[in-house]
Coordinates of C-alpha atoms in Angstrom, one line a residue:
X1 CA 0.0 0.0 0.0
X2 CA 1.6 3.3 -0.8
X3 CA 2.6 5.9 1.7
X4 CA 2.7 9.4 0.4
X5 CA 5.8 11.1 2.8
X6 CA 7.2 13.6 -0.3
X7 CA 6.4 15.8 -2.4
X8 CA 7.8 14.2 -5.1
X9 CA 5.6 11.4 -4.4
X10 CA 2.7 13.9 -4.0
X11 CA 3.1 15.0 -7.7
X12 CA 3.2 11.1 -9.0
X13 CA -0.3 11.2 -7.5
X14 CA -1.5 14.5 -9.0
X15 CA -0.5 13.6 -12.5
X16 CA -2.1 10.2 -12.1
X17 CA -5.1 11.9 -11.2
X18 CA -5.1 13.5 -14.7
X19 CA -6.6 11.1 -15.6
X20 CA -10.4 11.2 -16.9
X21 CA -11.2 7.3 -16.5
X22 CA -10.4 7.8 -13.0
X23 CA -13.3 9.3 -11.9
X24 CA -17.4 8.1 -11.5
X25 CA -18.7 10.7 -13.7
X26 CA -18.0 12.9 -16.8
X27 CA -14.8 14.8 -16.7
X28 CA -13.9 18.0 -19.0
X29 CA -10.1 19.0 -19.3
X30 CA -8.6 18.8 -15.8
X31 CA -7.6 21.8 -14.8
X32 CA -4.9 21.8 -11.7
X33 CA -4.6 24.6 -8.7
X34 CA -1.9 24.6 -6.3
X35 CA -1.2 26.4 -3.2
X36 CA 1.4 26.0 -0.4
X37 CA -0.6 23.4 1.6
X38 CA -2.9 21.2 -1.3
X39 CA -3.4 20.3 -4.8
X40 CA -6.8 21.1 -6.4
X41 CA -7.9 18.9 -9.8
X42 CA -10.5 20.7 -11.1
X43 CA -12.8 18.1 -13.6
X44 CA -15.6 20.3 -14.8
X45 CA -18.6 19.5 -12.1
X46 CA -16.1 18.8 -9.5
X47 CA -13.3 19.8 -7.4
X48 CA -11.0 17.4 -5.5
X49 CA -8.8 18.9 -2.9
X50 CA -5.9 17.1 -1.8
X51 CA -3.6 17.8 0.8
X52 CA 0.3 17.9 0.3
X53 CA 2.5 15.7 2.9
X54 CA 4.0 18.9 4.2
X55 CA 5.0 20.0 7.9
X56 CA 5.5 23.4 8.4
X57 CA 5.2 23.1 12.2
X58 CA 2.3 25.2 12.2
X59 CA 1.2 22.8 9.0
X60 CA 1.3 19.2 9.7
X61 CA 0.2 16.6 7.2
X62 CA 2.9 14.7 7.3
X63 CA 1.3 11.1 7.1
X64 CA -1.8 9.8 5.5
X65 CA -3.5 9.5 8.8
X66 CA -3.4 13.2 9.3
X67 CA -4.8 14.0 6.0
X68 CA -7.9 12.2 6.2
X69 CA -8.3 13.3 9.6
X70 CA -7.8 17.1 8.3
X71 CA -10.3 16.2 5.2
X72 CA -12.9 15.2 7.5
X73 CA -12.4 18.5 9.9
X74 CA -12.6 21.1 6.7
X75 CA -15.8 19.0 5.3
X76 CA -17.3 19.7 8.8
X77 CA -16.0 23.3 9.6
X78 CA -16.6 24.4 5.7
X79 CA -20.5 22.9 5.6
X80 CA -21.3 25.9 8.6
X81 CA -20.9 28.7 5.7
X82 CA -21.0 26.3 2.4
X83 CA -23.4 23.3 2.7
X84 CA -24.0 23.0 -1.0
X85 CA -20.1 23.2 -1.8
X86 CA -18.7 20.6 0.1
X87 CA -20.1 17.2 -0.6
X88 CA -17.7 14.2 1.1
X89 CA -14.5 12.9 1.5
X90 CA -12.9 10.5 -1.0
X91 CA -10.8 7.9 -0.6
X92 CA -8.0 7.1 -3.1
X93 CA -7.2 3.1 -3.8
X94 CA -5.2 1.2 -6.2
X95 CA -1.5 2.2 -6.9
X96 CA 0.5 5.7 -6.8
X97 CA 0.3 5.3 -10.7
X98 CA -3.3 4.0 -11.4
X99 CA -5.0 5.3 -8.5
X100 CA -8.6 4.1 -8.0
X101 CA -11.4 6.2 -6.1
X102 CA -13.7 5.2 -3.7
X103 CA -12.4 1.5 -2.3
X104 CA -12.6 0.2 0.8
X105 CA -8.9 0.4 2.1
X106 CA -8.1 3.7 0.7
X107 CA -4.4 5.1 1.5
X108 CA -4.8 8.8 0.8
X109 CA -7.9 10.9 1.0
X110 CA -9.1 14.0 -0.7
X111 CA -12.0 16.4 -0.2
X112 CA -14.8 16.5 -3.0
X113 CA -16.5 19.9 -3.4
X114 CA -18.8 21.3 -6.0
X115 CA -16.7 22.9 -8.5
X116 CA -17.2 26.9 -9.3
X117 CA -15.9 29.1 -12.2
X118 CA -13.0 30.3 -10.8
X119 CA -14.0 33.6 -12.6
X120 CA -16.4 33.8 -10.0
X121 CA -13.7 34.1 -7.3
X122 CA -13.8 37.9 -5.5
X123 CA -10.5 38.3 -5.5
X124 CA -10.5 38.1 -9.5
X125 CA -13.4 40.4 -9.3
X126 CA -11.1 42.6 -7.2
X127 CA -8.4 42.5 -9.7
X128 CA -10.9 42.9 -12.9
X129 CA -12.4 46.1 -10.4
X130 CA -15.9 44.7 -10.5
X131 CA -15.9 44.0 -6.9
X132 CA -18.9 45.9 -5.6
X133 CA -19.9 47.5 -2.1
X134 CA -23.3 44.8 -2.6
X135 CA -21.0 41.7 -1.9
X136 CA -18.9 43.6 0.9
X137 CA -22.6 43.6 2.0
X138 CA -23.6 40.3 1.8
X139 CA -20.3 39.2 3.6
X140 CA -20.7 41.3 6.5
X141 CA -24.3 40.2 7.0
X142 CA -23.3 36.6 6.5
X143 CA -20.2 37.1 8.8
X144 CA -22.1 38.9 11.6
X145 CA -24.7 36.3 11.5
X146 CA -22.1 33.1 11.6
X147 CA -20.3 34.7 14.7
X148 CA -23.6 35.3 16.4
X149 CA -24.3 31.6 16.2
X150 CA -20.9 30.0 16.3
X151 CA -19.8 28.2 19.1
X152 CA -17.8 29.6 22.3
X153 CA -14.6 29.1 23.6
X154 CA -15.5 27.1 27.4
X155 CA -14.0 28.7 30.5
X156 CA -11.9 25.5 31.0
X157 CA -10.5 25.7 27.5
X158 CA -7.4 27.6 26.5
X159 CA -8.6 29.0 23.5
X160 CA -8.6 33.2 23.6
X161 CA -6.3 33.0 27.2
X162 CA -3.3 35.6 26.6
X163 CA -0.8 33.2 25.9
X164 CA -2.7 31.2 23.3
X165 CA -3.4 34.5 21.5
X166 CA 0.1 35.2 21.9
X167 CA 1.4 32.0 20.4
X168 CA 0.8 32.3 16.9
X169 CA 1.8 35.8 17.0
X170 CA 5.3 34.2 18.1
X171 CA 4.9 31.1 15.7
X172 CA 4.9 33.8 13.2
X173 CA 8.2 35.7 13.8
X174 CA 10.1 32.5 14.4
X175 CA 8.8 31.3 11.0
X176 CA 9.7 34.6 9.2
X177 CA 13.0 35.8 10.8
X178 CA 15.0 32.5 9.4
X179 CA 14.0 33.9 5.8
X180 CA 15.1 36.6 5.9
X181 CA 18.3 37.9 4.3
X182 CA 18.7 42.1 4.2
X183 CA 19.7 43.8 7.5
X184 CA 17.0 46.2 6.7
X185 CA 14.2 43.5 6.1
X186 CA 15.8 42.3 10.1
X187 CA 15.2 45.9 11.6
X188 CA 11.7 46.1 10.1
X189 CA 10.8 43.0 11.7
X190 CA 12.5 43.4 15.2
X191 CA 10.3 46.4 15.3
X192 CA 7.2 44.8 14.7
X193 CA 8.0 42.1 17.4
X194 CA 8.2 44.6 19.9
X195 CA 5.3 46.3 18.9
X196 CA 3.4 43.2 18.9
X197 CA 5.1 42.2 22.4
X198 CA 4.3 45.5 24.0
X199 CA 0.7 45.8 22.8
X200 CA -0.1 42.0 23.7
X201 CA 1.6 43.2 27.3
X202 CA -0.9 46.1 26.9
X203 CA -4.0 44.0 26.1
X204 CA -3.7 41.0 28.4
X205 CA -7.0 41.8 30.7
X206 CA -9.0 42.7 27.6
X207 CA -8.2 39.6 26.0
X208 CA -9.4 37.2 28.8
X209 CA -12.4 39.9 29.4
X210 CA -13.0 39.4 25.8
X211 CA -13.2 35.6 26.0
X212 CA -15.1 36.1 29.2
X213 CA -18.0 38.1 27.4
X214 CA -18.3 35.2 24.6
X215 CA -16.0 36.5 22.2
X216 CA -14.0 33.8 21.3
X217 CA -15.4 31.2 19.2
X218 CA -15.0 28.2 16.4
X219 CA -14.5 30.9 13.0
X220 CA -13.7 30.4 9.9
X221 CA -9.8 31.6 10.6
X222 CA -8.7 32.4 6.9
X223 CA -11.2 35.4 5.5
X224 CA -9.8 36.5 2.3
X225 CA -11.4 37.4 -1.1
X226 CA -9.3 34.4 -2.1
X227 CA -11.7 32.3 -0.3
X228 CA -14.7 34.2 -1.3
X229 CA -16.6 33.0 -4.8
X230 CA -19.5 35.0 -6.2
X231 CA -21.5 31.4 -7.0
X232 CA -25.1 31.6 -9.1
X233 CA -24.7 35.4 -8.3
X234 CA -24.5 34.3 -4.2
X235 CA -21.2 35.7 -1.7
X236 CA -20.1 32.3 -0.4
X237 CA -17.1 31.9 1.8
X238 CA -15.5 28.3 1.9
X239 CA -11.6 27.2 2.3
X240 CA -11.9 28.1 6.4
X241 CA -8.9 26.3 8.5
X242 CA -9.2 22.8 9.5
X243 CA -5.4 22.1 10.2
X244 CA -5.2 24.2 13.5
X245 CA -7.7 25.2 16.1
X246 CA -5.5 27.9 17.5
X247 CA -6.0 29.3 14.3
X248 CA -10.1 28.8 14.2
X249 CA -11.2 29.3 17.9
X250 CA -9.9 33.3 17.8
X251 CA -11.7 36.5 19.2
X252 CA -14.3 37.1 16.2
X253 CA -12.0 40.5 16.2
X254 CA -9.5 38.7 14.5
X255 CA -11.4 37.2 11.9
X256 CA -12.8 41.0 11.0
X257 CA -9.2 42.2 11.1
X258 CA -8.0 39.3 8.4
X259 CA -10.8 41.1 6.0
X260 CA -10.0 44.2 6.9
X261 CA -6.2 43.5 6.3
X262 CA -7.0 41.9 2.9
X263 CA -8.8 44.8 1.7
X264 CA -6.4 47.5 2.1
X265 CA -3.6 45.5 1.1
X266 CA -5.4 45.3 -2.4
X267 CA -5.7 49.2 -2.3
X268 CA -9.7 48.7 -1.3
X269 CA -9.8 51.1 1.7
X270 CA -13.1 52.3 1.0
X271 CA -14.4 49.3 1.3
X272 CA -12.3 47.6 4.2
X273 CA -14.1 51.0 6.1
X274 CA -17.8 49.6 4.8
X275 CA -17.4 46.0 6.3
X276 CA -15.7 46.8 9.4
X277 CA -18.4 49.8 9.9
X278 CA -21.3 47.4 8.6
X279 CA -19.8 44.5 11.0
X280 CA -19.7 47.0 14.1
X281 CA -23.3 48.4 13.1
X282 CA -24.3 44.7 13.0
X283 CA -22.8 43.1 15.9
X284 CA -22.8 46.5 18.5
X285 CA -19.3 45.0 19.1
X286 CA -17.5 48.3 19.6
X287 CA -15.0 46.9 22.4
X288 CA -14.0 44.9 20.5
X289 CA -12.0 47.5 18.5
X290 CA -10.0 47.5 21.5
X291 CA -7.6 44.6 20.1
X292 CA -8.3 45.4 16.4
X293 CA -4.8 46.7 15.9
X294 CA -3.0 44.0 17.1
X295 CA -4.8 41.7 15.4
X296 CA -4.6 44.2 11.8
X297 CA -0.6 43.6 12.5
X298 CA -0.7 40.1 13.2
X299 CA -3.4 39.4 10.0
X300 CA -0.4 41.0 7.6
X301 CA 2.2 39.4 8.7
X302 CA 0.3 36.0 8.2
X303 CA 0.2 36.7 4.7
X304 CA 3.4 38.1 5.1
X305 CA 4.7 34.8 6.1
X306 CA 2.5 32.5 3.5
X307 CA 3.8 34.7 0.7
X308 CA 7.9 33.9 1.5
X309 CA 6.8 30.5 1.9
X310 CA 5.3 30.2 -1.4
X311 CA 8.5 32.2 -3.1
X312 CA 10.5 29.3 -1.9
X313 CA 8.2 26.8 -3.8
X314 CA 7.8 28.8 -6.9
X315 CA 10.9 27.6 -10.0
X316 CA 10.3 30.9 -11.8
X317 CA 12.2 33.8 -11.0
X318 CA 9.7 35.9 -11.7
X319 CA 7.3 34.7 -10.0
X320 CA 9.6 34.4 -6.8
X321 CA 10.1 38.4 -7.4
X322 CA 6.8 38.9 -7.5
X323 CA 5.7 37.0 -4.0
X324 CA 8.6 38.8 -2.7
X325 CA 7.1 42.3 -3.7
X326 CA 3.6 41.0 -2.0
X327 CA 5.9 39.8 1.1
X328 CA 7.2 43.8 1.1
X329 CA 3.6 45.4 0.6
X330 CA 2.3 43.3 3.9
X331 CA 5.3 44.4 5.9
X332 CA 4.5 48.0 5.2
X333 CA 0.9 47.5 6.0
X334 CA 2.0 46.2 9.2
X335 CA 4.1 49.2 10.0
X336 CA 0.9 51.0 9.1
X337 CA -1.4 49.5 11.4
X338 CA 0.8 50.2 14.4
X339 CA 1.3 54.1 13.6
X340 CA -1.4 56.2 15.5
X341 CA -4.1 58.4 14.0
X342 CA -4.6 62.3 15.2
X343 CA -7.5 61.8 17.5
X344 CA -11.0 63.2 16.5
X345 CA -14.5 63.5 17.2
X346 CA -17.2 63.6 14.3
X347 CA -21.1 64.6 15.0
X348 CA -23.3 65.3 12.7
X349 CA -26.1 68.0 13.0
X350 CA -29.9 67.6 11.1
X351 CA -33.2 66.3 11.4
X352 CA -34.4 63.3 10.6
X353 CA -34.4 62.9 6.3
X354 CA -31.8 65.0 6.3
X355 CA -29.2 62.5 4.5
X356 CA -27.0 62.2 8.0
X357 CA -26.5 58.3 8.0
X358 CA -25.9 58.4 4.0
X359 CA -23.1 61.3 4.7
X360 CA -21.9 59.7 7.6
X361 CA -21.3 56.1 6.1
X362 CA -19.9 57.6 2.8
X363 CA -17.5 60.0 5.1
X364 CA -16.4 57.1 7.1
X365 CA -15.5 54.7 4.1
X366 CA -13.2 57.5 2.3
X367 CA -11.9 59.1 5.8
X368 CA -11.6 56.0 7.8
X369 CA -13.8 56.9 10.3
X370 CA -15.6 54.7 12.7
X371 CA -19.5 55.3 12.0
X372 CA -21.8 54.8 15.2
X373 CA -25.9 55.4 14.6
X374 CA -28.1 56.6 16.9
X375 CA -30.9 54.7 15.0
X376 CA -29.4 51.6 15.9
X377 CA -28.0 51.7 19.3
X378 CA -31.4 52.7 20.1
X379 CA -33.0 49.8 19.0
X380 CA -30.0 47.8 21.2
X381 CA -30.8 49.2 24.5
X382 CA -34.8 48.8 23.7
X383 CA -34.0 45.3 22.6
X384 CA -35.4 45.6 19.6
X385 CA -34.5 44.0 16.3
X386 CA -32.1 46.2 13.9
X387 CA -34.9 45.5 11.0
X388 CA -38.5 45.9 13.2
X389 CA -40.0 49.1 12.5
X390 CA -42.1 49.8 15.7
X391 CA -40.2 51.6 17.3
X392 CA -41.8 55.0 17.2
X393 CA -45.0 52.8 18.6
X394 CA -42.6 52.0 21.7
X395 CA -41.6 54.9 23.3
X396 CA -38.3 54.8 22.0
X397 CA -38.5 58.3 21.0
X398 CA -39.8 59.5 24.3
X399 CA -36.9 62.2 26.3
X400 CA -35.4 59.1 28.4
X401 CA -35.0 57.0 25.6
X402 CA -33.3 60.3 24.1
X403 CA -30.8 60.7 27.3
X404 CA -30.1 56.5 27.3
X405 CA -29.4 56.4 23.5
X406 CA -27.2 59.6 24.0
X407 CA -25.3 58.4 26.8
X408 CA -24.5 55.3 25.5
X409 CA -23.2 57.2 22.4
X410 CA -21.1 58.9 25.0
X411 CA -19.8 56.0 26.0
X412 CA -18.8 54.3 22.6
X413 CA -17.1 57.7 21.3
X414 CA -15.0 57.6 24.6
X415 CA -14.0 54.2 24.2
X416 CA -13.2 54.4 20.3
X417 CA -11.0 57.2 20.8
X418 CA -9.3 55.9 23.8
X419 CA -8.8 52.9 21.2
X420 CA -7.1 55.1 18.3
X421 CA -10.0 55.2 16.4
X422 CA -11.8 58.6 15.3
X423 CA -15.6 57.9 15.8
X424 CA -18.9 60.1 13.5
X425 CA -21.7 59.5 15.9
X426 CA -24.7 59.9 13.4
X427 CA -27.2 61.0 15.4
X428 CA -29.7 64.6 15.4
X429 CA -27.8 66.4 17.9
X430 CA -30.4 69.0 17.7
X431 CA -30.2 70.3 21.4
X432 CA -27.1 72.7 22.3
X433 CA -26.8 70.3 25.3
X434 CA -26.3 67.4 23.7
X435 CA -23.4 68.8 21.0
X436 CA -21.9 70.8 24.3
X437 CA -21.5 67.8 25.7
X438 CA -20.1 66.1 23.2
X439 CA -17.8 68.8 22.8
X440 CA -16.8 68.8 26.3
X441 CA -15.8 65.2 25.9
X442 CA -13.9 65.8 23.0
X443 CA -11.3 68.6 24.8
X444 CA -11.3 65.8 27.5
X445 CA -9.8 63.2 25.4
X446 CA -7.8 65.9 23.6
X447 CA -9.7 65.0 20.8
X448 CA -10.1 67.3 17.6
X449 CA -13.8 68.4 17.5
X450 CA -15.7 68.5 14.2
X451 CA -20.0 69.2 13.3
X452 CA -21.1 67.8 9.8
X453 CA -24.5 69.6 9.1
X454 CA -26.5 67.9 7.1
X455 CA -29.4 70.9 5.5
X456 CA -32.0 70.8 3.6
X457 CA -35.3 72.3 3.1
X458 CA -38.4 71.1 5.2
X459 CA -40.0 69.8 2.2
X460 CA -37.6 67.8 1.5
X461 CA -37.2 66.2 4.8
X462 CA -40.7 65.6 5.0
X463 CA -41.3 64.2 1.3
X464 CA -37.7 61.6 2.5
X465 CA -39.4 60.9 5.9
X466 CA -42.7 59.7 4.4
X467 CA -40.7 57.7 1.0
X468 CA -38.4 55.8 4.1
X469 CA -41.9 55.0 5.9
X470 CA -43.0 53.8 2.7
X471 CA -40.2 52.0 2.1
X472 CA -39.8 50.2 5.4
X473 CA -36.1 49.4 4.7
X474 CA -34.4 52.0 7.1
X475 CA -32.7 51.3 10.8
X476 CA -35.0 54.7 11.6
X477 CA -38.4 54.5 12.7
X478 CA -39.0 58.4 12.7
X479 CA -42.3 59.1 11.6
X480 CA -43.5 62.6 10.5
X481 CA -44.8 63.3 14.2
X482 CA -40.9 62.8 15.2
X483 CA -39.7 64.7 12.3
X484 CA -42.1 67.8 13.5
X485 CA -40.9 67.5 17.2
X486 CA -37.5 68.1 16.1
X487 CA -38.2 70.9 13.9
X488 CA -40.3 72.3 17.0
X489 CA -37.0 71.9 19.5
X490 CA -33.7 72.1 17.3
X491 CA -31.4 74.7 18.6
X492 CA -29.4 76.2 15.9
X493 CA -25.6 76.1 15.7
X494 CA -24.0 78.9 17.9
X495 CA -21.3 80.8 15.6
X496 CA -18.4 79.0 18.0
X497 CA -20.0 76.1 17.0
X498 CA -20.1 77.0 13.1
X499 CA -16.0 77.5 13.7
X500 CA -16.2 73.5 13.8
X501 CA -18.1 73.0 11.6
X502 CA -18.4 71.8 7.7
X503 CA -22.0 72.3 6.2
X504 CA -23.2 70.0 3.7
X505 CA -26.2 70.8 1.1
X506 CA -27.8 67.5 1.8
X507 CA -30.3 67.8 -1.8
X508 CA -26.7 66.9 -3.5
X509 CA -24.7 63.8 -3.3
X510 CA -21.0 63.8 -1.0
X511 CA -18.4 65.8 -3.4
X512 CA -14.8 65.2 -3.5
X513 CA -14.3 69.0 -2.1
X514 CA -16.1 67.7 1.0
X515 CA -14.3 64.6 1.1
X516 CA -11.1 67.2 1.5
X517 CA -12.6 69.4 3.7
X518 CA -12.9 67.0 5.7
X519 CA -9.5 65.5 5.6
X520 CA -7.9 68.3 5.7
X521 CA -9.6 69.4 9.1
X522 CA -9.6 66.3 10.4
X523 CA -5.9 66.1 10.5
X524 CA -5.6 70.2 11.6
X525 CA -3.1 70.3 14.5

């Protein structure tokens, strides 16, 4: 019986696999897709994924018994998010050279999956620019929903302690350092260890609080528009980890910052902004920003890390150059991630219909702001579902429902900033109390203070108000009594106040000028 242990052996198999007779149903050209772990045989209806007898210490599947014992974990962990994709594991019979599927005493295992046109894969999309804010969409609302119901780490188990947060973070540099070769590459990543060191010193309590509070659980450990296929016009995420639960049970944090990471490293910053504001809006899971920059680091130099492993694997010498290029665009992102942004404070000013949640969203995906709604942390502390409309019926419009929602915006701006992250709290702010305040807490956190006024004529407002009601699509449930409340109490902006502020004709869409405006103030010493 033969007993896979090379890779030289691995590629007998693979080419014996070529073979159309081979397989139970009809088989098209085979098409073959490698990566540093596997060998994928694409045969028209279906893929089979088999796993190369590799050990990378953070990689083993060294024998055959480890393989089929990894098949069997990704058909499991991949049905959560892809049912209709993965379909069974297959056994492989016969000899090295005229391999037969399906036998009883199978000595090497691969996983069958339905097969996709690779066309359809997001990161070609990304590359082709036809990657649209729609499946950003659909990914965050699938994502936010597959946390929600994923499984916790126990109290007893060592998944999201410290030091098994901090383990793969060291795995990491001792994988890396040995390949490098440039003093300069060296110093680069001596810095980013003790970055990494000082802010996993930093973070200890929040990681065990974050566990604690249910934060850690089974994920899909590898989110990447790599692993993303647009399939019968449907988002669908497969290609999770099976190979190491350190890797899977993680702080969902960590899984958003992998997306987040992928995104800007393929120049998408806009829309990195729009999930990780969508997720937040989603999941309310602002403290959890806490540790997103330490996992933003750690997420690059995972890739950082696969990409130098792959240049080693790769005969051509261009296309070594070229994974070592990608290796030096991750590094930089990582020295990114750990630099500091000015501190700020964003409110916006208007009443309901006035466009502040459209501004506000489109502000914070080209400014990299952190958007929090008013809308929807009211419907939290009401405990009221993000998409039921009845609010207005349940007093959640009433003034201590008002003071609640406001405080706890309070509270999220303070923690985002103490966090390094510049928060737009989209909310009316039409009392002179509630901006002062705001205000106040800005100078507090030495904070730069900023009013986006969102105007338009009272028409208009009401003519929006009544469409969104219409509609019944919005996180708002302001009706038109609401609407003529505010108009009845809104305090206009004081002219210290118009000092801070940039005013936006809300009848127009967001302009570039704005856009700089706002940059340019934002960043105002």
């Amino acid at each position: 019986m033969p007993d896979i242990r090379t890779i030289e052996e691995h590629i007998r198999l693979v080419h014996a696999l070529r073979n159309p007779d081979i397989y139970p149903h009809p088989v098209s050209e085979i098409q073959i897709v490698e990566t540093h772990i596997s060998t994928v045989l694409l045969t028209g209806h279906y893929a089979y994924k088999l796993k190369k007898p590799i050990n990378f210490g953070f990689i083993d599947f060294s024998t055959a018994e480890r393989r089929k014992q990894f098949c069997e974990e990704e058909l499991r962990l991949n049905r959560r998010l892809a049912p209709n994709l993965y379909l069974d594991v297959v056994g492989i019979g016969g000899s090295l050279n005229r391999p037969v599927l399906g036998i009883s005493e199978p000595w090497e295992f691969m996983v069958k999956m339905r097969q996709f046109d690779q066309k359809g894969l997001l990161s070609v999309l990304a590359r082709d620019k036809r990657l649209e804010p729609r499946h950003i969409d659909a990914i965050t609302e699938q994502m936010a929903r597959f946390h929600s119901r994923a499984k916790s780490a126990g109290a007893d188990e060592k998944w999201g302690d410290p030091d098994t947060v901090l383990q793969p973070v060291l795995a990491n540099f001792a994988q890396i350092r040995p390949r490098l070769g440039s003093a300069e590459d060296i110093s680069r990543m001596t810095r980013l260890a003790a970055w990494s060191d000082a802010e996993w010193r930093r973070l200890k309590s929040r990681f065990s609080a974050r566990k604690q509070e249910g934060k850690v659980r089974e994920c899909h450990g590898d989110l990447h528009l790599g692993n993303i296929a647009l399939i019968e016009d449907k988002v669908t995420i497969f290609d999770g980890i099976e190979f190491d639960p350190t890797l899977v049970w993680i702080d969902v944090m960590s899984e958003v910052a992998f997306f987040v990471m992928d995104l800007r490293e393929r120049g998408l910053h806009y829309l990195a902004q729009r999930f990780l504001n969508a997720y937040l809006l989603l999941s309310g899971d602002y403290d959890g920003v806490c540790v997103l920059r330490f996992y933003l680091v750690y997420r690059a130099l995972v890739r950082a890390k696969i990409t130098l492993i792959r240049s080693e694997q790769l005969r051509s010498s261009i296309g070594r150059e070229e994974a070592l290029k990608e290796y030096q665009n991750y590094i930089l992102l990582a020295a990114y991630f750990t630099r500091p942004k000015p501190p700020a404070l964003i409110i916006t000013y208007g009443p309901s219909g006035s466009g502040k949640s459209r501004f506000a969203q489109a502000l914070a995906e080209r400014l990299g702001l952190i958007q929090v709604s008013s809308d929807i942390e009211r419907k939290r502390l009401f405990g009221i579902p993000l998409n039921d409309r009845s609010g207005a019926e349940r007093g959640i419009y009433s003034d201590e429902a008002h003071r609640n929602t406001y405080d706890r915006l309070a509270a999220i701006a303070t923690d985002l900033i103490r966090y390094g992250e510049r928060p737009i709290i989209d909310a009316t702010f039409l009392l002179a109390g509630s901006r002062a305040r705001f205000r106040a807490l800005a100078e507090e956190l030495g904070a730069r203070f900023l009013i986006l006024s969102c105007e338009a004529p009272t028409d208009v407002l009401r003519a929006r108000v009544k469409a969104r009601q219409a509609a019944n699509n919005d996180a708002s449930d302001a009706d038109m009594n609401v609407l003529d409340a505010q108009l009845a109490s809104l305090t206009p902006l004081t002219t210290e106040e118009l000092a801070d502020t940039v005013r936006i004709n809300a009848t127009a869409p967001l302009n570039q000028a704005t856009i700089d405006i706002m940059r340019h103030r934002l960043d105002e010493s």
